[in-house]
GROMACS .gro file of C-alpha atoms in nm:
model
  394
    1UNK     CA    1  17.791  -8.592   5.954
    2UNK     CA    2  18.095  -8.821   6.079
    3UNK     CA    3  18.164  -9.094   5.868
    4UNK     CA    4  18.171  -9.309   6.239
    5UNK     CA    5  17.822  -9.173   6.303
    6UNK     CA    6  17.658  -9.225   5.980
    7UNK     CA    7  17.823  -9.577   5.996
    8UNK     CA    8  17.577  -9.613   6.327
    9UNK     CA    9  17.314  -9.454   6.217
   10UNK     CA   10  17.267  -9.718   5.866
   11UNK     CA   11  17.320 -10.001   6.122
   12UNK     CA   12  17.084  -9.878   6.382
   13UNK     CA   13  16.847  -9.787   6.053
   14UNK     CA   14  16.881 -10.173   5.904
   15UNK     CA   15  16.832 -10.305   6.288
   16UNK     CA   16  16.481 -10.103   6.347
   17UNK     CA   17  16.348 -10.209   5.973
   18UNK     CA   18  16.474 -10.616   6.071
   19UNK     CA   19  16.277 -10.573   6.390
   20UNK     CA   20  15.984 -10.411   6.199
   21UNK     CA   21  15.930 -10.663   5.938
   22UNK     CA   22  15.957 -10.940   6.210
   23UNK     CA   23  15.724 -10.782   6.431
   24UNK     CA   24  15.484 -10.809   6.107
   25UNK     CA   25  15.551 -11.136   6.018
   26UNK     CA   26  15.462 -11.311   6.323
   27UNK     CA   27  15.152 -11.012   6.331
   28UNK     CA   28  15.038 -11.132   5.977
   29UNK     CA   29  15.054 -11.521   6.096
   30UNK     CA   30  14.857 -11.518   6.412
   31UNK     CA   31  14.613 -11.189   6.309
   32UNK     CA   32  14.566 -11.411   5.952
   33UNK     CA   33  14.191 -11.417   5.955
   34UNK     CA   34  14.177 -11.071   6.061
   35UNK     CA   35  14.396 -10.907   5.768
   36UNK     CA   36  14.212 -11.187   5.581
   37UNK     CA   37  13.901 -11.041   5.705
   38UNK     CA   38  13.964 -10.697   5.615
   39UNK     CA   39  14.143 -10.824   5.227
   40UNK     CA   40  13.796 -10.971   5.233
   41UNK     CA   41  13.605 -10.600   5.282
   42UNK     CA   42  13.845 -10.417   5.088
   43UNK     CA   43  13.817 -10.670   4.760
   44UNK     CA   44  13.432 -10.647   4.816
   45UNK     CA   45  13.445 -10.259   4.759
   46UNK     CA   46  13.719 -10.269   4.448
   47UNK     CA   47  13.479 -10.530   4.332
   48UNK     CA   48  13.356 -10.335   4.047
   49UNK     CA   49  13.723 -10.218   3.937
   50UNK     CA   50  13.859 -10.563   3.958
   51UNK     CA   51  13.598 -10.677   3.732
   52UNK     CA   52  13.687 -10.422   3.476
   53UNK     CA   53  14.055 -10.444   3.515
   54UNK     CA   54  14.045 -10.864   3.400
   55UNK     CA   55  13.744 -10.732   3.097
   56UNK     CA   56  14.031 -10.488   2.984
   57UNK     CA   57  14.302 -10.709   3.005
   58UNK     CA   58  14.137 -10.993   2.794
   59UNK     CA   59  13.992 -10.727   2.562
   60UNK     CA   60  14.338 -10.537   2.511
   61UNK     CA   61  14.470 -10.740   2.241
   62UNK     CA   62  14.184 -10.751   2.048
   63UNK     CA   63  14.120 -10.398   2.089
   64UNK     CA   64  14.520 -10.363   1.969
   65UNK     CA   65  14.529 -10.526   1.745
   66UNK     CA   66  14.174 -10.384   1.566
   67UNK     CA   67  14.358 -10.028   1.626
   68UNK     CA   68  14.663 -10.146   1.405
   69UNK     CA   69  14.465 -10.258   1.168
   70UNK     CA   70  14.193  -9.898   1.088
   71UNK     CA   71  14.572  -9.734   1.141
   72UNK     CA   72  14.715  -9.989   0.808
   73UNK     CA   73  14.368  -9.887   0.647
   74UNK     CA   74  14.394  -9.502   0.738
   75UNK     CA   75  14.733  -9.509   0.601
   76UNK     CA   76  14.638  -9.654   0.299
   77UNK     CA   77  14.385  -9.418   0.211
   78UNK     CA   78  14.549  -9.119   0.322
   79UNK     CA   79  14.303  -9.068   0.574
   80UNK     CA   80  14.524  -9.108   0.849
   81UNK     CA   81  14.479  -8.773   1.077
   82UNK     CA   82  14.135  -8.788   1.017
   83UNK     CA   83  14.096  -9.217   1.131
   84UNK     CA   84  14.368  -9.181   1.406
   85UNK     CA   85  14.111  -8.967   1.618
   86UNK     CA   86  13.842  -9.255   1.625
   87UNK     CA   87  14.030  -9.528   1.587
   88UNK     CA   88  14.092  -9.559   1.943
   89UNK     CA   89  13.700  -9.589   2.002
   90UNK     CA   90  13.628  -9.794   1.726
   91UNK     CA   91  13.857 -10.041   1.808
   92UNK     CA   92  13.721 -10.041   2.181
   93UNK     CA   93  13.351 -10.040   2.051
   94UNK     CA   94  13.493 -10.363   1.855
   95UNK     CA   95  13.613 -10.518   2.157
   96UNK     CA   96  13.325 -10.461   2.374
   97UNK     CA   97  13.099 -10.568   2.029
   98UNK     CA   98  13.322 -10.923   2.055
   99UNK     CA   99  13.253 -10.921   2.397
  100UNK     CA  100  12.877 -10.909   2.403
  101UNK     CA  101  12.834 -11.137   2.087
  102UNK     CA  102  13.035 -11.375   2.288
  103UNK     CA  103  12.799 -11.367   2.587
  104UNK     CA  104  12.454 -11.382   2.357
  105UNK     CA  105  12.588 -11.679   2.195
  106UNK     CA  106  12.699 -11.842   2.514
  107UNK     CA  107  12.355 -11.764   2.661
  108UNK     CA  108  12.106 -11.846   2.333
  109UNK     CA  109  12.304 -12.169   2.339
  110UNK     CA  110  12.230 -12.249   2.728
  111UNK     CA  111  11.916 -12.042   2.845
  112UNK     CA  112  11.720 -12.202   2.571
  113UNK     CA  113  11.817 -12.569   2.702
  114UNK     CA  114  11.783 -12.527   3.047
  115UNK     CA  115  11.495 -12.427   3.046
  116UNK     CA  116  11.364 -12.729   2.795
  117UNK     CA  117  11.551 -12.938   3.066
  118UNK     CA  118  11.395 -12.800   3.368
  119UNK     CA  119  11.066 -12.849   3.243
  120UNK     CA  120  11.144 -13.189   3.111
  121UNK     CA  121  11.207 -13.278   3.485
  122UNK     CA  122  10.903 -13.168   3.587
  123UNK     CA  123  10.722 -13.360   3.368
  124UNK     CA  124  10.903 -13.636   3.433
  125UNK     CA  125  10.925 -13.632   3.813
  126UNK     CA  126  10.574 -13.781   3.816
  127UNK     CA  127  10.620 -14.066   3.571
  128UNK     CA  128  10.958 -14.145   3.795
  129UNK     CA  129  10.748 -14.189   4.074
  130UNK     CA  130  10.506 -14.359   3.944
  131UNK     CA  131  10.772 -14.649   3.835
  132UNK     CA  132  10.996 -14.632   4.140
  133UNK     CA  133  10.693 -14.681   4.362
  134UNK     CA  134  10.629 -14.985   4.185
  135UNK     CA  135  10.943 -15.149   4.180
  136UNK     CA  136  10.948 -15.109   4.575
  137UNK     CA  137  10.638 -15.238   4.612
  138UNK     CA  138  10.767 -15.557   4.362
  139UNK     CA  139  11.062 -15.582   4.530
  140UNK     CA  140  10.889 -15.611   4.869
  141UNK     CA  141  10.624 -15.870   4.767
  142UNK     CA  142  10.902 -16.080   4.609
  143UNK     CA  143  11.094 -16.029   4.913
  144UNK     CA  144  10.913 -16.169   5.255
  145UNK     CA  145  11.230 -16.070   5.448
  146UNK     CA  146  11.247 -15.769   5.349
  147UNK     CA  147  10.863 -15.701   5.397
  148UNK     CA  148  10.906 -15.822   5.767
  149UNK     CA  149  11.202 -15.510   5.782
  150UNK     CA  150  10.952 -15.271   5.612
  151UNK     CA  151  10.670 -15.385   5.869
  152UNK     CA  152  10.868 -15.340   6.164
  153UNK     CA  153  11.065 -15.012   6.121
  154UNK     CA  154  10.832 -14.805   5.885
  155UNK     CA  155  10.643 -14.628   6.173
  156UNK     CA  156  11.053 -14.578   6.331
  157UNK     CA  157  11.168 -14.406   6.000
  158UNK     CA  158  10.836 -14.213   5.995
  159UNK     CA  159  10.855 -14.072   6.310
  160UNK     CA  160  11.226 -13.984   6.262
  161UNK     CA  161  11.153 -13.841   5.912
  162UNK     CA  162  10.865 -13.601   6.160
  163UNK     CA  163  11.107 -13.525   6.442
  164UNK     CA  164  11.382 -13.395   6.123
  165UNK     CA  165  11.111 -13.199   6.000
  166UNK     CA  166  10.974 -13.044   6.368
  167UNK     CA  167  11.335 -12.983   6.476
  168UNK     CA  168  11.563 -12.939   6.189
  169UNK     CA  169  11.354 -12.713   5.900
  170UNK     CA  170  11.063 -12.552   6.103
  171UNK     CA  171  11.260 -12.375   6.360
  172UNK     CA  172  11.515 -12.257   6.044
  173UNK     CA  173  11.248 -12.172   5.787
  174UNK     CA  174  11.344 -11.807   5.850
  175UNK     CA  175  11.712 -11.863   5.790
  176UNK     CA  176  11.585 -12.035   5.491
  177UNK     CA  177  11.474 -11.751   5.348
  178UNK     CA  178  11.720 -11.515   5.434
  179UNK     CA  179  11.966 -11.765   5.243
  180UNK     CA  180  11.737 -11.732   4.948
  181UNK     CA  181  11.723 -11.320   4.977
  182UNK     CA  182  12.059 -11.314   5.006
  183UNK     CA  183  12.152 -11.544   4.725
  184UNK     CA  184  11.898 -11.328   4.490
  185UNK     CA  185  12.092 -11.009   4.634
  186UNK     CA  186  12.433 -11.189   4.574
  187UNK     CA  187  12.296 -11.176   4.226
  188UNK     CA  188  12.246 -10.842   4.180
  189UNK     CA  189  12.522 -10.727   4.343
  190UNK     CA  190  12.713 -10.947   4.094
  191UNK     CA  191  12.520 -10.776   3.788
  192UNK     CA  192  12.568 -10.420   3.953
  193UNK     CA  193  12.961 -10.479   3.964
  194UNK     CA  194  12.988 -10.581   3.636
  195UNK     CA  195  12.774 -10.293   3.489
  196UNK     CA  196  12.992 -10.112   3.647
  197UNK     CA  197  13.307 -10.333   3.549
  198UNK     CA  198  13.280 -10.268   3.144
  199UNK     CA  199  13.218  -9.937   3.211
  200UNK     CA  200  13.575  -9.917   3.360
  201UNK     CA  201  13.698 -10.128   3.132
  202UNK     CA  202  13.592  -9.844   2.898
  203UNK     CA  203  13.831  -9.621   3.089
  204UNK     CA  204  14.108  -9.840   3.116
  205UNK     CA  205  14.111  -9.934   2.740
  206UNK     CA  206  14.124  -9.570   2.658
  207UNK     CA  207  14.382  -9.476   2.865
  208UNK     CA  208  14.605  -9.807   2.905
  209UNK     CA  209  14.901  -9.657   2.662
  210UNK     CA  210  14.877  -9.360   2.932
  211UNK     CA  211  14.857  -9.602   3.265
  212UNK     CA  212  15.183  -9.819   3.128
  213UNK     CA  213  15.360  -9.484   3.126
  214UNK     CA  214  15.255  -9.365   3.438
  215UNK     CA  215  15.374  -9.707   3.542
  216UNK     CA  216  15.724  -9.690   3.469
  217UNK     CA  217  15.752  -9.359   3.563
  218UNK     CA  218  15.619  -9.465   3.921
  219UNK     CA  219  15.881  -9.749   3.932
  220UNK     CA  220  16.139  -9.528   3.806
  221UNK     CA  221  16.113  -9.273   4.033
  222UNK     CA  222  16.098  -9.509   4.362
  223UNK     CA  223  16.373  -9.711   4.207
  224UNK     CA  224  16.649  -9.413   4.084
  225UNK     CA  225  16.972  -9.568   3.899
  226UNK     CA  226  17.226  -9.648   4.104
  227UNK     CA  227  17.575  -9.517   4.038
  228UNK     CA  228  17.901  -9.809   4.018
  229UNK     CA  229  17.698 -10.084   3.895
  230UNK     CA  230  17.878 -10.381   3.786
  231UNK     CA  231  17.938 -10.426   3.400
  232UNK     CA  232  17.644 -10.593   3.258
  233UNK     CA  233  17.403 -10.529   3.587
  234UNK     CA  234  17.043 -10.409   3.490
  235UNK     CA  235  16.892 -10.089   3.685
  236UNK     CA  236  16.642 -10.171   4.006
  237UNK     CA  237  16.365 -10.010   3.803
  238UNK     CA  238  16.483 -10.174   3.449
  239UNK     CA  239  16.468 -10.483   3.603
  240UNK     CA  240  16.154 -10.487   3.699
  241UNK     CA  241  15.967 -10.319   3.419
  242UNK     CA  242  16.118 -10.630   3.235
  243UNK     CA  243  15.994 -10.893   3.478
  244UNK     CA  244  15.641 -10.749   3.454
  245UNK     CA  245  15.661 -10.777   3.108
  246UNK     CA  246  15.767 -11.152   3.152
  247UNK     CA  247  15.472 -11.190   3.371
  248UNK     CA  248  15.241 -11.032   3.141
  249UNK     CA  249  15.380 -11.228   2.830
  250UNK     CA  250  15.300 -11.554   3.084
  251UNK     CA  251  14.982 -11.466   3.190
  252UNK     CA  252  14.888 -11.383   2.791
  253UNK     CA  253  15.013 -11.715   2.690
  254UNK     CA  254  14.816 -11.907   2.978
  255UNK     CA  255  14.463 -11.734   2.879
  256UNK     CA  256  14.532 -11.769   2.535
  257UNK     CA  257  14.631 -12.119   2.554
  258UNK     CA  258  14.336 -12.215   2.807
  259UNK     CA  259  14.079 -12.066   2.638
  260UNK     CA  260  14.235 -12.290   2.269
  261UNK     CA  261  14.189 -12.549   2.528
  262UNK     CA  262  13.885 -12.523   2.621
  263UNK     CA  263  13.738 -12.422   2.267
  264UNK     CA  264  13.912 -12.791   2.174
  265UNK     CA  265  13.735 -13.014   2.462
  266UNK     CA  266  13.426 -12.858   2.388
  267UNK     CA  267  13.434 -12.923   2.037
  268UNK     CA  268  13.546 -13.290   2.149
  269UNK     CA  269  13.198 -13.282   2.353
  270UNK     CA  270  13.056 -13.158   2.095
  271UNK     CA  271  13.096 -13.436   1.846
  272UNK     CA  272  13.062 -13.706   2.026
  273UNK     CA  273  12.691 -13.602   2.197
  274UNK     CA  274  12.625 -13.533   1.838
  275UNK     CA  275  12.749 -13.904   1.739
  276UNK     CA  276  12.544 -14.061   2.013
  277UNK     CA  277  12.243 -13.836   1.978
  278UNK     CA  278  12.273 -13.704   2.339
  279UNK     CA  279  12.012 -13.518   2.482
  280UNK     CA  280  12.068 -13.178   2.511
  281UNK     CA  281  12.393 -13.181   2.327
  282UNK     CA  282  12.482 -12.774   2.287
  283UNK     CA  283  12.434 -12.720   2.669
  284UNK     CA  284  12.618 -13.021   2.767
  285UNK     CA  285  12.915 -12.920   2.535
  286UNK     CA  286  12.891 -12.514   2.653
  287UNK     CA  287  12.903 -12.634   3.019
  288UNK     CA  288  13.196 -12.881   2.957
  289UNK     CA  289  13.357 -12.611   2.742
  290UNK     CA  290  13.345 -12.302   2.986
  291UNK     CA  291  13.384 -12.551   3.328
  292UNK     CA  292  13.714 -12.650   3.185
  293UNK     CA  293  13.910 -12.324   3.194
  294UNK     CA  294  13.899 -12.472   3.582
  295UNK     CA  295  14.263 -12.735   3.475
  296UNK     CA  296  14.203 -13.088   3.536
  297UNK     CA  297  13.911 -13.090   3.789
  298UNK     CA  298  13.682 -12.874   3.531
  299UNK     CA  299  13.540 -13.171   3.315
  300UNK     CA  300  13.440 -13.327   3.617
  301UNK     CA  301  13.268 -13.012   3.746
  302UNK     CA  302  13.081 -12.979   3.436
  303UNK     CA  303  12.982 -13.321   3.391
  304UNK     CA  304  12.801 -13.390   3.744
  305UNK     CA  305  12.502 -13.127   3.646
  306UNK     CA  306  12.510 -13.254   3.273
  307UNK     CA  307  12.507 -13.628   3.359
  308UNK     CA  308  12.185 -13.603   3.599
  309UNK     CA  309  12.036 -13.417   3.287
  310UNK     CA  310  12.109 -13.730   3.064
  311UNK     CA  311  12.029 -13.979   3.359
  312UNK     CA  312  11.623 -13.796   3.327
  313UNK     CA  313  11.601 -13.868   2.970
  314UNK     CA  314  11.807 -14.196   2.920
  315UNK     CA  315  11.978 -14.420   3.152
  316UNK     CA  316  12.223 -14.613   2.880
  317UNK     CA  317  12.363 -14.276   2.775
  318UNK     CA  318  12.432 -14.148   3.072
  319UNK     CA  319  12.677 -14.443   3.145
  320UNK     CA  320  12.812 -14.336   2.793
  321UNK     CA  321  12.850 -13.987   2.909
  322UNK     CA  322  13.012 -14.053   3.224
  323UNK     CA  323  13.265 -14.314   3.038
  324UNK     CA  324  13.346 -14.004   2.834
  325UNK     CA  325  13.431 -13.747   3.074
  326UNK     CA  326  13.618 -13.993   3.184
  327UNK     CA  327  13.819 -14.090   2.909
  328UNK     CA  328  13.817 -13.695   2.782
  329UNK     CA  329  13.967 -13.601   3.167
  330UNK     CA  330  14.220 -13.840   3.131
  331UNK     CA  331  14.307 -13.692   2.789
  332UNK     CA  332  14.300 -13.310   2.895
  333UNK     CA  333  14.497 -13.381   3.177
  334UNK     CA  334  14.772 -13.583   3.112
  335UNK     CA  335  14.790 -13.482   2.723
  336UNK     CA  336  14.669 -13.156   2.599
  337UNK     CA  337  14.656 -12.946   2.883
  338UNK     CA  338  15.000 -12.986   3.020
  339UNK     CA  339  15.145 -12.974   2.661
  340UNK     CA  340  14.947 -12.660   2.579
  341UNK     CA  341  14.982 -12.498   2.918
  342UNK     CA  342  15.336 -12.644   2.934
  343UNK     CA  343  15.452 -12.499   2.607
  344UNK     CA  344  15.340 -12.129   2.733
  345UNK     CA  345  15.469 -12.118   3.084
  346UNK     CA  346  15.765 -12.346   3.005
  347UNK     CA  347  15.697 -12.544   3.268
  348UNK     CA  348  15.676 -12.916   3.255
  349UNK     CA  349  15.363 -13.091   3.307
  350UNK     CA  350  15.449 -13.243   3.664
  351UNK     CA  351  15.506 -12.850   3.754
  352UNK     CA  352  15.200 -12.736   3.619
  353UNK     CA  353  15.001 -12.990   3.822
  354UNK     CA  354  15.214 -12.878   4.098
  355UNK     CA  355  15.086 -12.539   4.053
  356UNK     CA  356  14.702 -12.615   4.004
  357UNK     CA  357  14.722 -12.838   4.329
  358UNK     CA  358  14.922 -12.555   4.528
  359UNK     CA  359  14.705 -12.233   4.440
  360UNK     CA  360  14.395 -12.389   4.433
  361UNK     CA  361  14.426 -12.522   4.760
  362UNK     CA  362  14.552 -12.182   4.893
  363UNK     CA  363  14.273 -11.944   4.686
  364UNK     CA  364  14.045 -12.221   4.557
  365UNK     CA  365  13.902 -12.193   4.212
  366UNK     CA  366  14.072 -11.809   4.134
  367UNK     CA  367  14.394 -11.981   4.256
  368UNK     CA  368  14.304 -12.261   4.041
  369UNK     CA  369  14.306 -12.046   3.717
  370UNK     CA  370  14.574 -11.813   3.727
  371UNK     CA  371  14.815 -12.014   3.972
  372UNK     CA  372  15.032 -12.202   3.666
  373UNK     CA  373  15.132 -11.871   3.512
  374UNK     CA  374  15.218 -11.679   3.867
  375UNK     CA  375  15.409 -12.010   3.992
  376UNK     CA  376  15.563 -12.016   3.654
  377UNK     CA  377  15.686 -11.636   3.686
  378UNK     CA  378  15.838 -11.746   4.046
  379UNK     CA  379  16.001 -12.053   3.908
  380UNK     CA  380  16.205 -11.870   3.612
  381UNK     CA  381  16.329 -11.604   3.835
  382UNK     CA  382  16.451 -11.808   4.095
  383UNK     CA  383  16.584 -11.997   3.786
  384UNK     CA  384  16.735 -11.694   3.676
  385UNK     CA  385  16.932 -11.653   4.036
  386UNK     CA  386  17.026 -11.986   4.037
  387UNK     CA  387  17.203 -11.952   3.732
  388UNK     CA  388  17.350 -11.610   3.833
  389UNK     CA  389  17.491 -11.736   4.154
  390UNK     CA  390  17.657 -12.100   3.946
  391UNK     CA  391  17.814 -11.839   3.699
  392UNK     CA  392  17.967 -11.636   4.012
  393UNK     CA  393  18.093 -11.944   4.162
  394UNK     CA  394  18.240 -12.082   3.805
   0.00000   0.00000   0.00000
C-alpha cells in the first residue's frame, strides 16, 4: 500500500475508535442503571465462581506455603518423587481443614450465645413490661398534667394506632410474607453458592501455578514486544505482569494486615468484657472482631446489636460498653488501623480514609473492604508517571 494511503487509513482508523469510545462513554453514563442492571444479572450467575475465586485467594498462601514445607520434609527423607505427587492435595486438604476449623470455632463461639441471648429476651420481655407499665402508671399519678394529656388523646392515639394497622399491615400481610420467603430463599441461595464456591476453590488451588501461566501467556500474546524501544523502557506485556503483581502484593498486605487488625480489637474486646464481667462476653468480642474488617465504621456496626444485648441484662454496663466502642473506635481509627493499613499500602492515613469514604460510597460495604488497596494501586502508578514525566522535563 502507498505510504500516503496507509498514512489515511491509521488516521481515519484512530478517528472511528475516538468516535467509538465517545459514543460509549456518554452510552455508559445515561444507560448506567441499565449496564448496572445487567452487571447486576451477570454477577448473580458467576456468583458461585466469585465466591470460590476470594476462598482460593485467601487460602493460597497457606496452601503454599504447607506445599513448601511436605516438599523440605520429602527432601529430607528422600521421599521426594514419591511426596511431590500428594503434596499438592495435602496441602489443599490443609487449607480447606484451616478453613472449616476456622468457621466451627467462629460458630461454637456465637450460635451457642445467641441463642442463650434470644431466649434470655424472651424471658425477660415479660418482666420489662411488667416494670415499664408501672412506672407509666407512677409517672401519671404523680403527674395531674400529664394525666389530663393521657385522658384526652388516648382514644386519638388508639384509633390512629387501628387505622396503621387496617391500612398499613393488613392490606401488605402478603408482601410480608413474600419478604420472609424470599429472605429464607436468599439464604439458601447463599449456602448453594458457597457449596459450590469451595468446590471451585478446589479447582483453582490445584491448578493456580497453571492459570498464572496461562495468564501471562494471554497478556503476552495481546501485548507482542515492540521493536525500537527506548533504553531502559519495559515491554507492554512486562509491564503489566509487574503491576499485577504490585496489586496482588497490595491486596495481600491489606487482608493480612486487616485481618491482624481485627484479631487485635477483638482481643481488646475481649479483655475488657472479661474485666467488667460483661454478659455474653465471647459473642460480643466475635461480633466486634469479624464487624471490624468493615475500616472505621465496623466497631460501630458491631456494637449496636451487642449493646441492646447488654442493655436486657444490665443497664450500667451497657453505658460501659458503649463508652468503650467508643473509646476503642477512636483508637482503631485514628491509631492502629491507618498505621497498620498505612504501612501495607504505603499510603498515609488521611489517604486511606480517603479511600474507605470514596469506595464505600460508590460500592458500599465490598467497596468499603477492598477500596484502600485498589486506590492505593491507582495512587503509586500515577505516582510512578508523575515521576517519569519530572525526570523527562529535568
Amino acid at each position: 500500500m502507498d505510504e500516503k494511503w496507509r498514512d489515511y487509513l491509521y488516521k481515519g482508523v484512530a478517528v472511528f475508535l475516538t468516535v467509538a469510545m465517545c459514543i460509549l462513554f456518554f452510552f455508559g453514563i445515561f444507560r448506567f442503571q441499565g449496564l448496572r442492571s445487567y452487571a447486576k444479572l451477570i454477577g448473580n450467575i458467576l456468583m458461585p465462581f466469585i465466591y470460590g475465586a476470594v476462598i482460593a485467594y485467601l487460602l493460597a498462601p497457606v496452601c503454599s506455603r504447607v506445599e513448601a514445607k511436605l516438599l523440605e520434609l520429602a527432601e529430607k527423607y528422600k521421599k521426594i518423587e514419591k511426596l511431590r505427587r500428594f503434596a499438592k492435595g495435602l496441602s489443599i486438604l490443609f487449607g480447606l481443614l484451616f478453613l472449616f476449623l476456622i468457621i466451627y470455632a467462629l460458630l461454637a463461639m456465637v450460635i451457642p450465645q445467641l441463642i442463650a441471648s434470644v431466649v434470655a429476651l424472651i424471658e425477660a420481655t415479660p418482666d420489662y413490661v411488667e416494670s415499664t407499665t408501672l412506672w407509666l402508671e407512677k409517672l401519671v399519678e404523680d403527674n395531674p398534667v400529664l394525666l389530663n394529656y393521657v385522658d384526652e388523646y388516648s382514644e386519638t392515639i388508639l384509633e390512629s394506632i387501628q387505622n396503621f394497622a387496617r391500612t398499613n399491615i393488613l392490606p401488605n400481610i402478603n408482601s410480608i410474607i413474600s419478604g420472609v420467603y424470599a429472605s429464607l430463599w436468599s439464604v439458601i441461595t447463599v449456602a448453594k453458592n458457597l457449596i459450590i464456591g469451595v468446590i471451585v476453590a478446589v479447582y483453582l488451588l490445584n491448578s493456580r501455578r497453571n492459570l498464572i501461566l496461562q495468564s501471562k501467556m494471554l497478556v503476552h500474546a495481546i501485548f507482542p514486544p515492540k521493536k525500537n524501544l527506548a533504553e531502559g523502557k519495559e515491554q507492554p506485556a512486562d509491564w503489566i505482569i509487574r503491576e499485577a503483581g504490585i496489586l496482588n502484593d497490595y491486596l495481600g498486605g491489606f487482608v493480612k494486615a486487616k485481618l491482624v487488625d481485627s484479631l487485635i480489637i477483638g482481643l481488646i474486646c475481649m479483655v475488657f468484657t472479661a474485666i467488667v464481667n460483661m454478659p455474653y462476653a465471647p459473642l460480643i468480642s466475635v461480633v466486634i472482631s469479624v464487624t471490624n474488617i468493615i475500616p472505621f465504621f465496623g466497631p460501630f456496626i458491631g456494637a449496636i446489636p451487642c449493646s441492646l444485648l447488654i442493655l436486657i441484662v444490665s443497664p450500667i454496663k451497657f453505658v460501659y460498653f458503649v463508652i468503650f466502642i467508643l473509646v476503642l473506635q477512636q483508637f482503631d481509627g485514628n491509631i492502629l488501623g491507618p498505621k497498620l493499613l498505612g504501612d501495607n499500602t504505603h499510603l498515609s492515613s488521611f489517604w486511606v480514609l480517603f479511600a474507605i469514604l470514596l469506595f464505600g460510597g460508590l460500592f458500599g460495604v465490598v467497596g468499603m473492604v477492598i477500596g484502600t488497596p485498589i486506590f492505593a494501586f491507582f495512587y503509586q502508578l500515577l505516582s510512578g508517571w508523575v515521576r517519569d514525566r519530572l525526570d523527562r522535563q529535568k
